[in-house]
Amino acid sequence: MASSMAAAATALPLPSGTTQRPSAQGRLLFTAAPARSRCRSLRLRPAGRRSARSSPRATKAVVAALADPLKVMISGAPASGKGTQCELIKTKYQLAHISAGDLLRAEIAAGSENGKRAKEFMEKGQLVPDEIVVNMVKERLRQPDAQENGWLLDGYPRSYSQAMALETLEIRPDTFILLDVPDELLVERVVGRRLDPVTGKIYHLKYSPPENEEIASRLTQRFDDTEEKVKLRLETYYQNIESLLSTYENIIVKVQGDATVDAVFAKIDELLGSILEKKNEMVSST
């Protein structure tokens, strides 16, 4: 039988243009591969086993998932640019953006129990009690997106009593961002604002003027966007912030808001990135 197999081996046709010499391995003859076509042997891993070494990116992802989510409060006077910064923060960090005013309107529109109670006070021209608003905020913070991704409380709390109510519920942020803008600039920003009633777009006579005379001719000004009323609103705002200092003094971070939008956000981004890094380090060390 060995002789027949040897004969079969020698009978196999060779590719044209190649010269190969049979090599003896045991009692069988195998055709040796040409020197050019030799390739590296593959190292195969047994099925079901993975390399013990994981990528840094995967490790960071796991740590970030285990870390406590980011919790932020932000406050700023009228025309401080708070709304713009909130949008940038929400987009970059995927936080649940919670505004007490928006929340109040949504609850009323939905006809919830809190919304019905709030509507009764509003129809009488009275302020909605803190208890109702705090309940709305508390329930919103319990939603899955806020629990998993973290949250951004926009312009809330506004008073000491609201802050104390949140403290009682153990709702406390990692940082309290305070946008600091000189009063003269705030007044200039507010007084120069104009609304296009056709498109709803907001313009500013100095910083973002209308594109043409047709638009300029139809612009309107809000009744409370006057210097006198702005100064009254600023006075109320500063009184409210003063009442919050004792509660959040250890975590308040002032950010100068009189720079460009990008420059202001760069400072906020640096702050929030640092907080997240510390949270991840705590998880990694445990």
Coordinates of C-alpha atoms in Angstrom, one line a residue:
M1 CA 0.0 0.0 0.0
A2 CA 2.9 2.3 0.8
S3 CA 4.2 1.9 -2.7
S4 CA 0.8 2.8 -4.2
M5 CA 0.6 6.0 -2.2
A6 CA 4.1 7.0 -3.1
A7 CA 3.1 6.5 -6.7
A8 CA 0.0 8.6 -6.3
A9 CA 2.1 11.4 -4.7
T10 CA 4.6 11.4 -7.6
A11 CA 1.8 11.4 -10.1
L12 CA 0.3 14.7 -8.9
P13 CA 0.9 17.5 -11.5
L14 CA 3.0 20.4 -10.5
P15 CA 2.2 24.0 -11.3
S16 CA 4.0 25.2 -14.4
G17 CA 7.1 27.3 -13.9
T18 CA 7.9 25.8 -10.4
T19 CA 10.4 23.2 -9.4
Q20 CA 9.6 21.4 -6.2
R21 CA 11.5 18.6 -4.5
P22 CA 9.6 15.9 -2.6
S23 CA 10.6 15.8 1.1
A24 CA 10.5 12.7 3.2
Q25 CA 8.3 12.8 6.3
G26 CA 8.0 9.4 7.9
R27 CA 7.2 6.9 5.1
L28 CA 5.0 9.3 3.1
L29 CA 6.2 11.8 0.5
F30 CA 4.8 15.4 0.7
T31 CA 5.5 18.1 -1.8
A32 CA 7.4 21.0 -0.2
A33 CA 5.9 24.5 -0.6
P34 CA 7.9 27.0 -2.7
A35 CA 10.1 29.3 -0.6
R36 CA 8.2 32.4 -1.8
S37 CA 4.8 31.1 -0.7
R38 CA 5.7 30.4 2.9
C39 CA 3.6 32.4 5.4
R40 CA 3.5 32.8 9.1
S41 CA 1.6 30.2 11.1
L42 CA -1.6 31.4 12.7
R43 CA -1.9 31.3 16.5
L44 CA -5.4 30.1 17.3
R45 CA -7.0 30.6 20.6
P46 CA -9.3 27.9 22.1
A47 CA -13.0 28.7 21.5
G48 CA -14.6 30.6 24.4
R49 CA -11.4 32.2 25.7
R50 CA -10.6 35.9 25.3
S51 CA -7.5 37.8 25.8
A52 CA -7.0 38.9 29.3
R53 CA -5.9 42.3 28.1
S54 CA -8.8 44.7 27.5
S55 CA -8.6 48.0 25.5
P56 CA -8.3 51.2 27.5
R57 CA -11.5 52.5 25.8
A58 CA -13.5 49.5 27.0
T59 CA -12.2 49.9 30.5
K60 CA -13.1 53.6 30.6
A61 CA -16.6 52.8 29.4
V62 CA -17.1 50.3 32.2
V63 CA -15.8 52.7 34.8
A64 CA -18.0 55.6 33.4
A65 CA -21.0 53.3 33.6
L66 CA -20.4 52.4 37.2
A67 CA -19.6 56.0 38.3
D68 CA -22.3 58.2 39.9
P69 CA -23.9 60.3 37.2
L70 CA -23.3 64.0 36.9
K71 CA -25.6 66.3 38.9
V72 CA -25.5 70.1 38.1
M73 CA -27.3 73.2 39.1
I74 CA -26.8 76.4 37.1
S75 CA -28.0 79.9 37.8
G76 CA -27.6 83.3 36.1
A77 CA -29.3 86.7 35.9
P78 CA -31.6 87.6 33.1
A79 CA -29.6 87.9 29.8
S80 CA -26.6 86.1 31.4
G81 CA -26.6 83.5 28.6
K82 CA -27.8 80.7 30.9
G83 CA -30.2 79.2 28.3
T84 CA -27.5 78.9 25.7
Q85 CA -25.0 77.3 28.1
C86 CA -27.7 74.8 29.2
E87 CA -28.2 73.7 25.7
L88 CA -24.5 73.2 25.2
I89 CA -24.1 71.3 28.5
K90 CA -27.1 69.1 27.7
T91 CA -25.8 68.2 24.3
K92 CA -22.3 67.4 25.4
Y93 CA -23.0 65.5 28.6
Q94 CA -26.5 64.1 27.7
L95 CA -28.0 65.3 31.0
A96 CA -31.7 65.5 31.7
H97 CA -32.4 69.3 31.4
I98 CA -34.9 70.3 34.0
S99 CA -36.4 73.8 34.2
A100 CA -38.9 74.5 36.9
G101 CA -40.9 76.8 34.6
D102 CA -41.0 74.3 31.7
L103 CA -41.9 71.6 34.2
L104 CA -44.7 73.6 35.6
R105 CA -46.2 74.3 32.2
A106 CA -45.9 70.6 31.1
E107 CA -47.6 69.4 34.3
I108 CA -50.5 71.8 33.8
A109 CA -50.8 70.8 30.1
A110 CA -50.8 67.1 31.1
G111 CA -53.5 67.7 33.8
S112 CA -51.5 65.9 36.5
E113 CA -52.4 66.3 40.2
N114 CA -49.5 68.7 40.7
G115 CA -50.5 70.6 37.6
K116 CA -54.1 71.0 38.7
R117 CA -53.0 72.3 42.1
A118 CA -50.6 74.7 40.5
K119 CA -53.2 76.0 38.0
E120 CA -55.5 76.9 40.8
F121 CA -53.0 79.3 42.3
M122 CA -51.9 80.7 38.9
E123 CA -55.5 81.5 38.0
K124 CA -55.9 83.5 41.2
G125 CA -52.7 85.4 40.3
Q126 CA -50.8 83.8 43.2
L127 CA -47.4 82.3 43.3
V128 CA -47.3 78.5 43.2
P129 CA -46.2 77.2 46.6
D130 CA -42.7 75.7 46.9
E131 CA -44.2 72.4 48.0
I132 CA -45.9 71.8 44.7
V133 CA -42.9 72.8 42.6
V134 CA -40.5 70.7 44.7
N135 CA -42.8 67.7 44.3
M136 CA -42.6 68.2 40.5
V137 CA -38.9 68.5 40.5
K138 CA -38.5 65.4 42.8
E139 CA -40.7 63.3 40.5
R140 CA -38.8 64.5 37.4
L141 CA -35.5 63.6 39.0
R142 CA -36.8 60.1 39.6
Q143 CA -37.3 59.4 35.9
P144 CA -34.9 56.9 34.3
D145 CA -33.1 59.4 32.1
A146 CA -32.2 61.6 35.1
Q147 CA -31.2 58.6 37.2
E148 CA -29.0 57.0 34.6
N149 CA -27.5 60.0 32.7
G150 CA -27.5 62.7 35.4
W151 CA -29.4 66.0 35.5
L152 CA -29.1 69.7 35.0
L153 CA -31.3 71.9 37.1
D154 CA -31.8 75.1 35.3
G155 CA -32.4 78.2 37.5
Y156 CA -33.7 76.1 40.4
P157 CA -33.7 76.4 43.4
R158 CA -34.3 80.2 43.6
S159 CA -34.8 80.6 47.3
Y160 CA -33.5 79.3 50.6
S161 CA -36.8 77.5 51.3
Q162 CA -36.6 75.6 48.0
A163 CA -33.0 74.7 48.6
M164 CA -33.8 73.4 52.1
A165 CA -36.6 71.3 50.6
L166 CA -34.2 69.7 48.2
E167 CA -31.7 69.1 50.9
T168 CA -34.3 67.4 53.0
L169 CA -34.9 65.1 50.1
E170 CA -31.2 64.5 49.8
I171 CA -31.1 66.1 46.3
R172 CA -27.8 67.8 46.1
P173 CA -25.6 68.7 43.1
D174 CA -21.9 68.0 42.4
T175 CA -21.5 71.7 41.5
F176 CA -23.5 74.9 41.4
I177 CA -22.5 77.0 38.4
L178 CA -23.1 80.7 38.8
L179 CA -22.8 82.8 35.6
D180 CA -21.3 86.2 36.6
V181 CA -22.0 89.1 34.2
P182 CA -21.6 92.8 35.0
D183 CA -24.9 94.6 35.5
E184 CA -24.2 97.2 32.8
L185 CA -23.8 94.4 30.2
L186 CA -26.9 92.6 31.4
V187 CA -29.0 95.8 31.1
E188 CA -27.5 96.4 27.6
R189 CA -28.3 92.9 26.5
V190 CA -31.9 93.1 27.7
V191 CA -32.8 96.5 26.6
G192 CA -31.5 95.8 23.1
R193 CA -33.5 92.6 22.6
R194 CA -36.2 92.5 19.9
L195 CA -38.7 89.9 18.8
D196 CA -39.8 89.2 15.2
P197 CA -43.5 88.4 15.6
V198 CA -43.6 86.7 12.2
T199 CA -40.8 84.2 12.7
G200 CA -40.4 84.2 16.5
K201 CA -36.7 84.9 16.2
I202 CA -34.9 87.0 18.8
Y203 CA -32.6 89.8 17.6
H204 CA -30.4 92.3 19.4
L205 CA -29.9 95.7 18.0
K206 CA -26.2 95.7 18.7
Y207 CA -25.0 92.1 18.8
S208 CA -27.4 90.4 16.4
P209 CA -29.2 93.0 14.2
P210 CA -31.9 92.1 11.7
E211 CA -30.9 91.1 8.2
N212 CA -32.9 93.9 6.4
E213 CA -35.1 96.9 6.9
E214 CA -38.3 94.9 6.3
I215 CA -37.6 92.7 9.4
A216 CA -36.3 95.7 11.4
S217 CA -39.6 97.6 10.8
R218 CA -41.7 94.8 12.4
L219 CA -39.6 94.0 15.4
T220 CA -41.2 94.4 18.8
Q221 CA -39.9 94.8 22.4
R222 CA -41.1 92.9 25.4
F223 CA -42.9 95.2 27.9
D224 CA -40.5 94.3 30.7
D225 CA -37.3 94.7 28.6
T226 CA -36.8 98.2 29.9
E227 CA -33.9 99.4 31.9
E228 CA -36.1 100.2 35.0
K229 CA -37.7 96.8 35.0
V230 CA -34.5 94.9 34.3
K231 CA -32.8 96.5 37.3
L232 CA -35.8 95.5 39.5
R233 CA -35.4 91.9 38.2
L234 CA -31.7 91.9 38.9
E235 CA -32.3 93.1 42.5
T236 CA -34.7 90.2 43.1
Y237 CA -32.2 87.8 41.5
Y238 CA -29.3 88.9 43.7
Q239 CA -31.5 88.6 46.8
N240 CA -32.4 85.0 45.9
I241 CA -28.7 84.1 45.1
E242 CA -27.6 85.6 48.4
S243 CA -30.1 83.3 50.2
L244 CA -28.5 80.2 48.5
L245 CA -24.9 80.9 49.4
S246 CA -25.1 79.3 52.9
T247 CA -26.5 76.1 51.4
Y248 CA -24.1 75.7 48.4
E249 CA -21.1 77.8 49.3
N250 CA -18.8 74.8 49.2
I251 CA -19.7 73.9 45.6
I252 CA -20.6 77.2 44.0
V253 CA -18.3 78.0 41.0
K254 CA -18.4 81.4 39.4
V255 CA -17.9 81.5 35.7
Q256 CA -17.4 84.8 34.0
G257 CA -20.3 85.1 31.5
D258 CA -19.2 88.3 29.7
A259 CA -16.9 86.4 27.3
T260 CA -17.9 84.7 24.0
V261 CA -20.3 81.7 24.1
D262 CA -17.5 79.3 23.3
A263 CA -15.1 80.8 25.9
V264 CA -17.8 80.5 28.6
F265 CA -18.6 77.0 27.7
A266 CA -14.9 76.0 27.6
K267 CA -14.7 77.0 31.3
I268 CA -17.9 75.0 32.2
D269 CA -16.7 72.0 30.1
E270 CA -13.4 72.0 32.0
L271 CA -15.2 72.1 35.3
L272 CA -17.6 69.3 34.5
G273 CA -14.9 67.2 32.9
S274 CA -12.8 67.4 36.0
I275 CA -15.8 66.3 38.2
L276 CA -16.4 63.3 36.0
E277 CA -12.8 62.4 36.1
K278 CA -12.8 62.4 39.9
K279 CA -15.9 60.2 39.9
N280 CA -14.2 57.7 37.6
E281 CA -11.1 57.6 39.7
M282 CA -13.2 56.8 42.8
V283 CA -14.7 53.9 41.0
S284 CA -11.4 52.6 39.8
S285 CA -9.8 52.8 43.2
T286 CA -12.6 50.7 44.9

